[in-house]
């Protein structure tokens, strides 16, 4: 359908006005505003093509969370001192199904960070084609340096309140930064004590009781499957590439493992204290032992691999080494414009995001200008939530699938997400623009679902 200039202008003005109002209402929510701002070009194209939705103010409804819950989390530390943190759950959009999205425990957590994550989650979940809406939650609690007993008491207190707001057909949390299988276990234990054995209320559970094989690996493996599909279209494979990864948590570890298995050279990983550069390739078995079993800092890696270099207080994206693929897997806004310039100067061709919104808007624009293949997290890291939804399916069937079946499903879902983003970008006349492709494909589904459910 050919869109007239007049309709284009009307759609542009409408989307700009919604965003201006949002800025006035949420002046200090920089991360949330950034996530919405990144969405504006796609929204303008979409509403120009669907002007009948303008009068329903679908975008205005879409940028306001259905519900934001904030609560006190008191707990007792090992010195018998009473500590208090702030907990949240953002139930952003349920047009496609129950709210679904992880819990983050990190001192930087606030309403803005969780609204940005929940907003992204709506579109990520839509891309998986599974019936799940978007949510996110967490607390400004820092698990680093806490004893096991302190973590357990915190999780129990957090769940004492959260349990009022979740349910397997209503809102199903999972893990994120600072929330892994240990924390999910403690959260589930408290939920069960209060409400009975309700397997489907949390995902990322241990395999012993209702967890899915492959959930731990899913985000990192899925990320690499996404890249594999892109490389196939470019008639290349991983063996031709040198990969830099940031982070050394759940997503980073399994992205490294799968990229190595597919023949890539993976040379870096990091934590918030510094970076490891291992010219012989990251030893992922050692990395897992340090991070998953011993819960140590990355300095321990270098002690075991004397040829590796450790750069204290640096980011992976500052390093002076050549590479072609970047997989940022740590946190939001870890890549600034100057770091993006450094990456391109050192040979970057493809960046695929494992973390949510790791790239600043100015850096995204720079990658586009340099014709770098840029693939946003909402598409590329959707493997985690996809396997979480498969966990929900297994829980409701009271069955456990084998790892091969889960991995096959994950691989098919990531292929479908990749192709949907690519084909939607082409259909809207912006080839190779995976940001536009992912935003438009997911917005189409969510907006039409909201429209059909009326103004609620
Ligand atoms: P983890 O807690 O397992 O690991 C996070 C990693 O990132 C750690 O190495 C951590 O270092 C580092 N990191 C965190 N914050 C910062 C910071 N401010 N500066 C530098 N490094 C930092 O989390 P995940 O691996 O689960 O999550 C990583 C990213 O992937 C997040 O953006 C998350 O939202 C996203 N994601 C995760 C999914 C999942 O299934 N887990 C699904 C989809 C997206 P340190 O230990 O020093 O803090």
CSV table of C-alpha atoms and ligand atoms in Angstrom, one decimal:
chain,number,residue,atom,x,y,z
A,1,UNK,CA,0.0,0.0,0.0
A,2,UNK,CA,1.3,3.4,-1.0
A,3,UNK,CA,1.2,5.9,1.9
A,4,UNK,CA,0.5,9.5,1.2
A,5,UNK,CA,2.7,12.3,2.5
A,6,UNK,CA,-0.2,13.6,4.5
A,7,UNK,CA,-0.7,10.3,6.4
A,8,UNK,CA,3.0,10.0,7.0
A,9,UNK,CA,3.1,13.5,8.6
A,10,UNK,CA,0.0,12.7,10.7
A,11,UNK,CA,1.6,9.4,12.0
A,12,UNK,CA,4.9,11.2,12.7
A,13,UNK,CA,3.2,14.0,14.6
A,14,UNK,CA,1.1,11.5,16.6
A,15,UNK,CA,4.1,9.4,17.6
A,16,UNK,CA,6.2,12.5,18.5
A,17,UNK,CA,3.3,13.9,20.7
A,18,UNK,CA,3.0,10.6,22.6
A,19,UNK,CA,6.7,10.6,23.2
A,20,UNK,CA,6.7,14.3,24.3
A,21,UNK,CA,4.0,13.5,26.9
A,22,UNK,CA,6.0,10.5,28.1
A,23,UNK,CA,9.1,12.7,28.6
A,24,UNK,CA,7.0,15.2,30.6
A,25,UNK,CA,5.5,12.4,32.8
A,26,UNK,CA,8.7,10.5,33.4
A,27,UNK,CA,11.5,13.1,33.3
A,28,UNK,CA,14.0,11.1,35.3
A,29,UNK,CA,13.5,7.7,33.7
A,30,UNK,CA,16.4,7.8,31.2
A,31,UNK,CA,16.6,4.1,30.4
A,32,UNK,CA,12.9,3.8,29.9
A,33,UNK,CA,12.8,6.9,27.6
A,34,UNK,CA,15.8,5.5,25.7
A,35,UNK,CA,14.0,2.2,25.0
A,36,UNK,CA,10.9,4.0,23.8
A,37,UNK,CA,13.0,6.5,21.7
A,38,UNK,CA,14.7,3.6,19.9
A,39,UNK,CA,11.2,2.5,18.9
A,40,UNK,CA,9.9,5.7,17.5
A,41,UNK,CA,11.1,5.3,13.8
A,42,UNK,CA,9.4,1.9,13.6
A,43,UNK,CA,6.2,3.2,15.3
A,44,UNK,CA,6.0,6.1,12.7
A,45,UNK,CA,6.2,3.6,9.8
A,46,UNK,CA,3.7,1.3,11.4
A,47,UNK,CA,1.1,3.9,12.1
A,48,UNK,CA,1.5,5.5,8.7
A,49,UNK,CA,0.6,2.1,7.2
A,50,UNK,CA,-2.2,1.6,9.7
A,51,UNK,CA,-3.8,5.1,10.1
A,52,UNK,CA,-7.1,3.6,11.4
A,53,UNK,CA,-5.3,2.8,14.7
A,54,UNK,CA,-4.4,6.5,15.3
A,55,UNK,CA,-7.8,7.4,16.8
A,56,UNK,CA,-7.5,4.4,19.2
A,57,UNK,CA,-4.3,5.9,20.6
A,58,UNK,CA,-2.7,2.5,20.6
A,59,UNK,CA,0.9,3.9,21.0
A,60,UNK,CA,-0.2,6.0,24.0
A,61,UNK,CA,-1.7,2.9,25.6
A,62,UNK,CA,1.4,0.8,24.7
A,63,UNK,CA,3.9,3.1,26.5
A,64,UNK,CA,2.1,3.1,29.8
A,65,UNK,CA,2.5,-0.1,31.9
A,66,UNK,CA,-0.7,-1.8,32.8
A,67,UNK,CA,0.6,-1.9,36.4
A,68,UNK,CA,3.7,-1.1,38.4
A,69,UNK,CA,4.0,-2.6,41.9
A,70,UNK,CA,6.7,-1.4,44.3
A,71,UNK,CA,7.2,-2.9,47.8
A,72,UNK,CA,9.4,-3.0,50.9
A,73,UNK,CA,11.7,-6.0,51.3
A,74,UNK,CA,13.0,-6.2,54.9
A,75,UNK,CA,15.5,-9.0,55.8
A,76,UNK,CA,18.1,-9.8,58.5
A,77,UNK,CA,21.8,-10.0,57.6
A,78,UNK,CA,24.4,-12.3,59.1
A,79,UNK,CA,25.3,-9.6,61.7
A,80,UNK,CA,21.6,-9.6,62.8
A,81,UNK,CA,21.1,-6.1,61.3
A,82,UNK,CA,17.8,-5.4,59.6
A,83,UNK,CA,18.3,-4.4,56.0
A,84,UNK,CA,15.6,-2.9,53.7
A,85,UNK,CA,15.5,-3.0,49.9
A,86,UNK,CA,12.9,-2.0,47.4
A,87,UNK,CA,11.2,-4.6,45.3
A,88,UNK,CA,9.2,-4.1,42.0
A,89,UNK,CA,7.1,-5.9,39.5
A,90,UNK,CA,6.2,-4.1,36.3
A,91,UNK,CA,3.3,-5.8,34.5
A,92,UNK,CA,3.6,-3.9,31.2
A,93,UNK,CA,1.4,-5.5,28.6
A,94,UNK,CA,-0.8,-8.6,28.6
A,95,UNK,CA,-2.3,-8.4,25.1
A,96,UNK,CA,-0.6,-11.6,24.0
A,97,UNK,CA,-0.7,-13.6,27.2
A,98,UNK,CA,0.3,-13.7,30.9
A,99,UNK,CA,3.1,-11.2,31.8
A,100,UNK,CA,6.4,-12.9,31.4
A,101,UNK,CA,9.9,-11.6,32.2
A,102,UNK,CA,12.8,-12.0,34.6
A,103,UNK,CA,13.7,-10.7,38.0
A,104,UNK,CA,16.9,-8.7,38.4
A,105,UNK,CA,18.7,-8.3,41.7
A,106,UNK,CA,21.3,-5.5,41.2
A,107,UNK,CA,22.0,-2.2,43.1
A,108,UNK,CA,21.2,-0.2,39.9
A,109,UNK,CA,17.6,-1.5,39.8
A,110,UNK,CA,14.9,1.2,39.8
A,111,UNK,CA,11.6,1.9,38.2
A,112,UNK,CA,13.2,3.3,35.0
A,113,UNK,CA,15.5,0.3,34.5
A,114,UNK,CA,12.6,-2.2,35.0
A,115,UNK,CA,10.2,-0.2,32.8
A,116,UNK,CA,12.8,-0.3,30.0
A,117,UNK,CA,13.3,-4.0,30.4
A,118,UNK,CA,9.6,-4.7,30.6
A,119,UNK,CA,8.9,-2.6,27.5
A,120,UNK,CA,11.5,-4.5,25.5
A,121,UNK,CA,10.1,-7.7,26.8
A,122,UNK,CA,6.7,-7.1,25.3
A,123,UNK,CA,8.3,-7.1,21.8
A,124,UNK,CA,10.8,-9.9,22.5
A,125,UNK,CA,8.0,-12.1,23.7
A,126,UNK,CA,5.9,-11.3,20.6
A,127,UNK,CA,8.8,-12.3,18.3
A,128,UNK,CA,8.9,-15.8,19.9
A,129,UNK,CA,5.4,-16.4,18.5
A,130,UNK,CA,4.5,-17.9,22.0
A,131,UNK,CA,1.5,-16.7,23.9
A,132,UNK,CA,3.2,-14.4,26.5
A,133,UNK,CA,2.9,-10.8,27.4
A,134,UNK,CA,5.7,-8.5,28.8
A,135,UNK,CA,6.8,-7.9,32.4
A,136,UNK,CA,9.9,-7.5,34.5
A,137,UNK,CA,10.8,-7.2,38.2
A,138,UNK,CA,13.5,-7.2,40.7
A,139,UNK,CA,15.1,-5.3,43.6
A,140,UNK,CA,18.0,-3.0,44.3
A,141,UNK,CA,19.6,-5.8,46.3
A,142,UNK,CA,23.2,-6.6,45.6
A,143,UNK,CA,23.8,-10.4,45.9
A,144,UNK,CA,27.6,-9.9,45.5
A,145,UNK,CA,29.5,-10.8,48.6
A,146,UNK,CA,26.3,-12.1,50.4
A,147,UNK,CA,26.3,-15.4,52.2
A,148,UNK,CA,24.0,-18.2,51.1
A,149,UNK,CA,21.8,-17.6,54.2
A,150,UNK,CA,21.5,-13.9,53.4
A,151,UNK,CA,20.5,-14.7,49.8
A,152,UNK,CA,17.9,-17.1,51.0
A,153,UNK,CA,16.4,-14.7,53.6
A,154,UNK,CA,16.2,-11.9,51.0
A,155,UNK,CA,14.5,-14.2,48.4
A,156,UNK,CA,12.0,-15.4,51.0
A,157,UNK,CA,11.1,-11.8,52.1
A,158,UNK,CA,10.9,-10.7,48.4
A,159,UNK,CA,8.5,-13.6,47.6
A,160,UNK,CA,6.3,-12.9,50.7
A,161,UNK,CA,5.1,-9.8,48.9
A,162,UNK,CA,5.5,-10.8,45.2
A,163,UNK,CA,3.3,-13.9,45.6
A,164,UNK,CA,0.3,-11.7,45.9
A,165,UNK,CA,0.8,-10.5,42.3
A,166,UNK,CA,1.9,-13.5,40.3
A,167,UNK,CA,0.3,-16.8,39.1
A,168,UNK,CA,0.8,-19.3,36.3
A,169,UNK,CA,-2.0,-17.8,34.1
A,170,UNK,CA,-1.3,-14.3,35.2
A,171,UNK,CA,2.4,-13.4,35.6
A,172,UNK,CA,5.3,-15.8,35.5
A,173,UNK,CA,8.7,-14.4,36.5
A,174,UNK,CA,12.1,-15.9,35.7
A,175,UNK,CA,15.8,-15.0,36.3
A,176,UNK,CA,17.9,-12.1,35.0
A,177,UNK,CA,21.1,-10.4,36.3
A,178,UNK,CA,21.8,-11.7,39.9
A,179,UNK,CA,18.9,-14.2,39.8
A,180,UNK,CA,20.0,-17.7,38.7
A,181,UNK,CA,18.9,-21.3,39.7
A,182,UNK,CA,19.9,-20.8,43.4
A,183,UNK,CA,17.7,-17.7,43.8
A,184,UNK,CA,14.8,-19.2,41.7
A,185,UNK,CA,14.9,-22.2,44.1
A,186,UNK,CA,14.6,-20.1,47.2
A,187,UNK,CA,11.9,-17.9,45.6
A,188,UNK,CA,10.0,-21.1,44.6
A,189,UNK,CA,10.3,-22.6,48.0
A,190,UNK,CA,8.6,-19.7,49.7
A,191,UNK,CA,5.9,-19.4,47.0
A,192,UNK,CA,5.2,-23.1,47.5
A,193,UNK,CA,5.0,-22.8,51.3
A,194,UNK,CA,2.4,-20.0,50.9
A,195,UNK,CA,0.4,-21.3,47.9
A,196,UNK,CA,1.0,-25.0,47.3
A,197,UNK,CA,2.9,-26.7,44.5
A,198,UNK,CA,2.2,-24.5,41.6
A,199,UNK,CA,5.0,-25.5,39.2
A,200,UNK,CA,4.2,-23.0,36.5
A,201,UNK,CA,4.5,-19.8,38.5
A,202,UNK,CA,8.2,-19.4,38.0
A,203,UNK,CA,10.6,-20.5,35.2
A,204,UNK,CA,14.3,-21.2,35.3
A,205,UNK,CA,13.6,-23.8,38.1
A,206,UNK,CA,16.1,-26.5,38.8
A,207,UNK,CA,15.6,-29.7,36.7
A,208,UNK,CA,14.7,-31.6,39.9
A,209,UNK,CA,11.3,-30.0,40.1
A,210,UNK,CA,9.8,-28.6,37.0
A,211,UNK,CA,12.7,-26.9,35.3
A,212,UNK,CA,13.3,-27.5,31.6
A,213,UNK,CA,16.4,-29.1,30.2
A,214,UNK,CA,18.3,-26.4,28.2
A,215,UNK,CA,16.9,-23.4,30.0
A,216,UNK,CA,20.3,-22.5,31.5
A,217,UNK,CA,21.9,-22.6,28.1
A,218,UNK,CA,19.0,-21.1,26.2
A,219,UNK,CA,19.8,-17.4,25.9
A,220,UNK,CA,23.5,-17.8,25.0
A,221,UNK,CA,22.9,-20.7,22.6
A,222,UNK,CA,19.9,-18.9,21.1
A,223,UNK,CA,22.0,-15.8,20.5
A,224,UNK,CA,24.6,-17.9,18.6
A,225,UNK,CA,21.9,-19.6,16.6
A,226,UNK,CA,20.7,-16.1,15.6
A,227,UNK,CA,24.2,-15.2,14.4
A,228,UNK,CA,24.5,-18.6,12.6
A,229,UNK,CA,21.5,-17.7,10.5
A,230,UNK,CA,22.9,-14.4,9.6
A,231,UNK,CA,26.2,-15.9,8.7
A,232,UNK,CA,24.4,-18.5,6.4
A,233,UNK,CA,22.8,-15.6,4.5
A,234,UNK,CA,26.2,-14.0,4.1
A,235,UNK,CA,27.6,-17.4,2.9
A,236,UNK,CA,30.0,-17.5,5.9
A,237,UNK,CA,30.5,-19.5,9.0
A,238,UNK,CA,31.9,-19.1,12.5
A,239,UNK,CA,35.3,-20.5,11.6
A,240,UNK,CA,36.0,-17.4,9.6
A,241,UNK,CA,35.4,-15.1,12.7
A,242,UNK,CA,37.0,-13.8,15.8
A,243,UNK,CA,34.4,-13.1,18.5
A,244,UNK,CA,34.6,-10.7,21.5
A,245,UNK,CA,32.1,-11.3,24.3
A,246,UNK,CA,31.4,-9.1,27.3
A,247,UNK,CA,30.1,-10.4,30.6
A,248,UNK,CA,30.8,-13.7,32.3
A,249,UNK,CA,27.4,-14.6,33.6
A,250,UNK,CA,24.7,-16.9,32.3
A,251,UNK,CA,24.3,-15.4,28.8
A,252,UNK,CA,28.0,-14.8,28.2
A,253,UNK,CA,29.1,-18.3,29.3
A,254,UNK,CA,26.7,-20.2,27.0
A,255,UNK,CA,27.2,-17.9,24.1
A,256,UNK,CA,30.9,-18.6,24.4
A,257,UNK,CA,30.4,-22.3,24.7
A,258,UNK,CA,28.2,-22.5,21.6
A,259,UNK,CA,30.3,-20.1,19.5
A,260,UNK,CA,33.4,-22.2,20.3
A,261,UNK,CA,31.5,-25.4,19.4
A,262,UNK,CA,30.7,-23.9,16.0
A,263,UNK,CA,34.3,-23.1,15.3
A,264,UNK,CA,34.7,-19.5,16.3
A,265,UNK,CA,37.7,-18.0,18.1
A,266,UNK,CA,36.3,-16.4,21.2
A,267,UNK,CA,39.0,-14.2,22.9
A,268,UNK,CA,37.3,-12.2,25.6
A,269,UNK,CA,35.0,-12.1,28.6
A,270,UNK,CA,34.5,-9.6,31.4
A,271,UNK,CA,32.9,-8.8,34.7
A,272,UNK,CA,32.3,-5.4,36.3
A,273,UNK,CA,35.9,-5.3,37.6
A,274,UNK,CA,37.8,-6.0,34.4
A,275,UNK,CA,38.4,-7.9,31.2
A,276,UNK,CA,40.1,-11.2,30.2
A,277,UNK,CA,41.8,-11.4,26.8
A,278,UNK,CA,42.9,-14.9,26.1
A,279,UNK,CA,44.8,-15.2,22.8
A,280,UNK,CA,44.5,-19.0,22.8
A,281,UNK,CA,40.7,-18.7,23.1
A,282,UNK,CA,38.5,-18.6,26.3
A,283,UNK,CA,38.7,-21.8,28.2
A,284,UNK,CA,34.9,-22.2,28.9
A,285,UNK,CA,35.3,-25.1,31.3
A,286,UNK,CA,37.6,-23.0,33.5
A,287,UNK,CA,35.2,-20.0,33.2
A,288,UNK,CA,32.3,-22.1,34.3
A,289,UNK,CA,34.2,-23.5,37.3
A,290,UNK,CA,35.2,-20.0,38.4
A,291,UNK,CA,31.8,-18.3,37.9
A,292,UNK,CA,29.2,-21.0,38.4
A,293,UNK,CA,30.8,-23.2,41.0
A,294,UNK,CA,33.3,-21.1,42.9
A,295,UNK,CA,31.5,-17.8,42.3
A,296,UNK,CA,34.9,-16.0,42.0
A,297,UNK,CA,36.0,-12.9,40.2
A,298,UNK,CA,37.7,-13.1,36.8
A,299,UNK,CA,41.2,-12.4,38.2
A,300,UNK,CA,41.0,-16.2,39.1
A,301,UNK,CA,40.9,-17.0,35.4
A,302,UNK,CA,44.3,-15.4,34.8
A,303,UNK,CA,45.9,-17.2,37.7
A,304,UNK,CA,45.1,-20.5,35.9
A,305,UNK,CA,45.9,-19.2,32.3
A,306,UNK,CA,49.2,-17.2,32.6
A,307,UNK,CA,49.1,-16.3,28.9
A,308,UNK,CA,45.8,-14.6,29.2
A,309,UNK,CA,45.9,-10.8,30.0
A,310,UNK,CA,43.7,-9.1,32.6
A,311,UNK,CA,42.7,-5.5,32.1
A,312,UNK,CA,41.5,-4.0,35.3
A,313,UNK,CA,38.7,-1.4,35.2
A,314,UNK,CA,38.4,-1.7,31.4
A,315,UNK,CA,35.6,-2.7,29.1
A,316,UNK,CA,35.9,-5.3,26.4
A,317,UNK,CA,35.0,-2.5,23.9
A,318,UNK,CA,38.0,-0.4,24.8
A,319,UNK,CA,40.6,-3.1,23.9
A,320,UNK,CA,43.1,-2.6,21.0
A,321,UNK,CA,42.7,-6.1,19.4
A,322,UNK,CA,41.1,-7.0,16.1
A,323,UNK,CA,37.9,-8.9,15.9
A,324,UNK,CA,34.8,-9.3,13.6
A,325,UNK,CA,31.8,-10.3,15.7
A,326,UNK,CA,30.8,-8.6,19.0
A,327,UNK,CA,28.4,-10.3,21.4
A,328,UNK,CA,27.7,-7.8,24.3
A,329,UNK,CA,26.3,-10.0,27.1
A,330,UNK,CA,26.7,-7.8,30.3
A,331,UNK,CA,24.3,-5.0,30.7
A,332,UNK,CA,22.5,-1.9,29.3
A,333,UNK,CA,24.5,0.9,27.7
A,334,UNK,CA,27.8,-0.8,27.9
A,335,UNK,CA,28.8,0.4,24.4
A,336,UNK,CA,29.2,4.2,24.0
A,337,UNK,CA,29.7,6.0,20.7
A,338,UNK,CA,33.5,6.2,21.3
A,339,UNK,CA,33.7,2.5,22.1
A,340,UNK,CA,31.6,1.8,18.9
A,341,UNK,CA,34.2,3.8,16.9
A,342,UNK,CA,37.0,1.7,18.5
A,343,UNK,CA,35.2,-1.5,17.6
A,344,UNK,CA,34.8,-0.5,14.0
A,345,UNK,CA,38.4,0.6,13.8
A,346,UNK,CA,39.4,-2.9,14.9
A,347,UNK,CA,37.4,-4.7,12.2
A,348,UNK,CA,33.9,-5.2,13.6
A,349,UNK,CA,31.4,-6.5,11.0
A,350,UNK,CA,28.6,-7.9,13.1
A,351,UNK,CA,27.2,-7.0,16.5
A,352,UNK,CA,24.4,-9.2,18.0
A,353,UNK,CA,23.2,-8.2,21.4
A,354,UNK,CA,22.9,-10.9,24.2
A,355,UNK,CA,22.3,-8.2,26.9
A,356,UNK,CA,19.2,-5.9,26.8
A,357,UNK,CA,19.9,-2.5,25.2
A,358,UNK,CA,23.7,-2.7,25.6
A,359,UNK,CA,24.3,-0.2,22.9
A,360,UNK,CA,23.7,3.6,23.4
A,361,UNK,CA,21.4,5.2,20.7
A,362,UNK,CA,24.3,7.2,19.3
A,363,UNK,CA,26.4,4.0,18.9
A,364,UNK,CA,23.5,2.3,17.1
A,365,UNK,CA,23.3,5.2,14.7
A,366,UNK,CA,27.0,5.0,14.1
A,367,UNK,CA,26.8,1.2,13.3
A,368,UNK,CA,24.1,1.9,10.8
A,369,UNK,CA,26.2,4.6,9.2
A,370,UNK,CA,29.2,2.2,8.9
A,371,UNK,CA,27.0,-0.6,7.4
A,372,UNK,CA,27.7,-2.9,10.4
A,373,UNK,CA,25.1,-5.6,10.8
A,374,UNK,CA,23.4,-4.7,14.1
A,375,UNK,CA,20.9,-7.1,15.7
A,376,UNK,CA,19.1,-5.9,18.8
A,377,UNK,CA,18.7,-7.9,22.0
A,378,UNK,CA,14.9,-8.1,21.8
A,379,UNK,CA,15.3,-10.4,18.8
A,380,UNK,CA,18.7,-12.1,19.4
A,381,UNK,CA,18.4,-12.9,23.1
A,382,UNK,CA,14.8,-14.1,23.0
A,383,UNK,CA,16.0,-17.8,23.3
A,384,UNK,CA,15.8,-17.6,27.1
A,385,UNK,CA,12.2,-16.5,27.3
A,386,UNK,CA,11.3,-18.9,24.5
A,387,UNK,CA,12.6,-21.9,26.5
A,388,UNK,CA,10.9,-20.4,29.6
A,389,UNK,CA,7.6,-20.6,27.7
A,390,UNK,CA,8.5,-24.2,26.8
A,391,UNK,CA,9.1,-24.9,30.5
A,392,UNK,CA,5.6,-23.6,31.2
A,393,UNK,CA,4.3,-26.0,28.5
A,394,UNK,CA,6.1,-28.9,30.1
A,395,UNK,CA,4.9,-28.0,33.6
A,396,UNK,CA,1.3,-27.8,32.5
A,397,UNK,CA,1.7,-31.2,30.8
A,398,UNK,CA,3.5,-32.6,33.9
A,399,UNK,CA,6.2,-33.8,31.5
A,400,UNK,CA,9.9,-33.2,30.9
A,401,UNK,CA,11.1,-33.1,27.3
A,402,UNK,CA,14.6,-34.3,26.5
A,403,UNK,CA,17.4,-31.8,25.8
A,404,UNK,CA,17.4,-32.7,22.1
A,405,UNK,CA,13.8,-31.7,21.7
A,406,UNK,CA,14.3,-28.4,23.6
A,407,UNK,CA,17.4,-27.6,21.6
A,408,UNK,CA,15.6,-28.3,18.3
A,409,UNK,CA,12.7,-26.1,19.3
A,410,UNK,CA,15.1,-23.3,20.4
A,411,UNK,CA,17.0,-23.5,17.1
A,412,UNK,CA,13.7,-23.4,15.1
A,413,UNK,CA,12.4,-20.4,17.1
A,414,UNK,CA,15.7,-18.5,16.7
A,415,UNK,CA,15.6,-19.2,12.9
A,416,UNK,CA,12.1,-18.0,12.7
A,417,UNK,CA,12.9,-14.8,14.7
A,418,UNK,CA,15.9,-14.1,12.4
A,419,UNK,CA,13.9,-14.6,9.2
A,420,UNK,CA,10.9,-12.6,10.5
A,421,UNK,CA,13.2,-9.6,11.3
A,422,UNK,CA,15.0,-9.9,8.0
A,423,UNK,CA,11.8,-10.3,5.9
A,424,UNK,CA,9.9,-7.5,7.8
A,425,UNK,CA,12.8,-5.1,7.2
A,426,UNK,CA,12.7,-5.9,3.5
A,427,UNK,CA,8.9,-5.6,3.4
A,428,UNK,CA,9.2,-2.1,4.9
A,429,UNK,CA,12.0,-1.2,2.5
A,430,UNK,CA,14.8,-1.1,5.0
A,431,UNK,CA,16.9,-4.1,4.1
A,432,UNK,CA,19.5,-5.4,6.6
A,433,UNK,CA,18.0,-3.1,9.3
A,434,UNK,CA,17.3,-5.7,12.0
A,435,UNK,CA,16.3,-3.0,14.5
A,436,UNK,CA,13.4,-1.9,12.2
A,437,UNK,CA,12.6,-5.5,11.3
A,438,UNK,CA,12.3,-6.6,14.9
A,439,UNK,CA,10.4,-3.6,16.1
A,440,UNK,CA,7.9,-3.6,13.2
A,441,UNK,CA,7.3,-7.4,13.3
A,442,UNK,CA,6.6,-7.4,17.0
A,443,UNK,CA,4.6,-4.1,17.1
A,444,UNK,CA,2.3,-5.4,14.3
A,445,UNK,CA,1.3,-8.3,16.5
A,446,UNK,CA,0.9,-6.5,19.8
A,447,UNK,CA,-0.9,-3.5,18.3
A,448,UNK,CA,-3.4,-5.6,16.4
A,449,UNK,CA,-4.0,-7.7,19.6
A,450,UNK,CA,-4.6,-4.6,21.7
A,451,UNK,CA,-6.9,-3.2,19.1
A,452,UNK,CA,-9.0,-6.3,18.9
A,453,UNK,CA,-9.4,-6.4,22.8
A,454,UNK,CA,-10.8,-2.9,23.0
A,455,UNK,CA,-9.9,0.0,25.2
A,456,UNK,CA,-9.1,-1.8,28.5
B,1,LIG,P1,24.4,-12.6,35.2
B,1,LIG,O1,24.1,-12.0,36.5
B,1,LIG,O2,24.5,-14.1,35.1
B,1,LIG,O3,25.7,-12.0,34.5
B,1,LIG,C1,25.8,-10.6,34.3
B,1,LIG,C2,27.2,-10.3,33.8
B,1,LIG,O4,27.3,-9.0,33.4
B,1,LIG,C3,28.3,-10.5,34.9
B,1,LIG,O5,29.5,-10.9,34.3
B,1,LIG,C4,28.4,-9.1,35.5
B,1,LIG,O6,29.6,-8.9,36.2
B,1,LIG,C5,28.3,-8.3,34.3
B,1,LIG,N1,27.7,-7.0,34.6
B,1,LIG,C6,26.5,-6.8,35.2
B,1,LIG,N2,26.3,-5.4,35.4
B,1,LIG,C7,27.4,-4.9,35.0
B,1,LIG,C8,27.8,-3.5,34.9
B,1,LIG,N3,27.0,-2.5,35.4
B,1,LIG,N4,29.0,-3.3,34.4
B,1,LIG,C9,29.8,-4.3,33.9
B,1,LIG,N5,29.5,-5.6,33.9
B,1,LIG,C10,28.3,-5.8,34.5
B,1,LIG,O7,23.2,-12.0,34.2
B,1,LIG,P2,22.8,-12.6,32.8
B,1,LIG,O8,23.9,-13.2,32.1
B,1,LIG,O9,21.6,-13.4,33.0
B,1,LIG,O10,22.3,-11.3,32.0
B,1,LIG,C11,23.2,-10.5,31.2
B,1,LIG,C12,22.4,-9.7,30.3
B,1,LIG,O11,21.5,-10.5,29.4
B,1,LIG,C13,21.4,-8.7,30.9
B,1,LIG,O12,21.3,-7.5,30.1
B,1,LIG,C14,20.1,-9.5,30.9
B,1,LIG,O13,19.0,-8.6,31.0
B,1,LIG,C15,20.2,-10.1,29.5
B,1,LIG,N6,19.3,-11.3,29.3
B,1,LIG,C16,19.4,-12.4,30.2
B,1,LIG,C17,18.6,-13.4,29.9
B,1,LIG,C18,18.7,-14.7,30.7
B,1,LIG,O14,18.1,-15.7,30.3
B,1,LIG,N7,19.5,-14.7,31.8
B,1,LIG,C19,17.6,-13.5,28.9
B,1,LIG,C20,17.7,-12.3,28.0
B,1,LIG,C21,18.5,-11.2,28.3
B,1,LIG,P3,29.6,-8.8,37.8
B,1,LIG,O15,29.5,-10.2,38.2
B,1,LIG,O16,30.9,-8.2,38.1
B,1,LIG,O17,28.4,-8.0,38.2
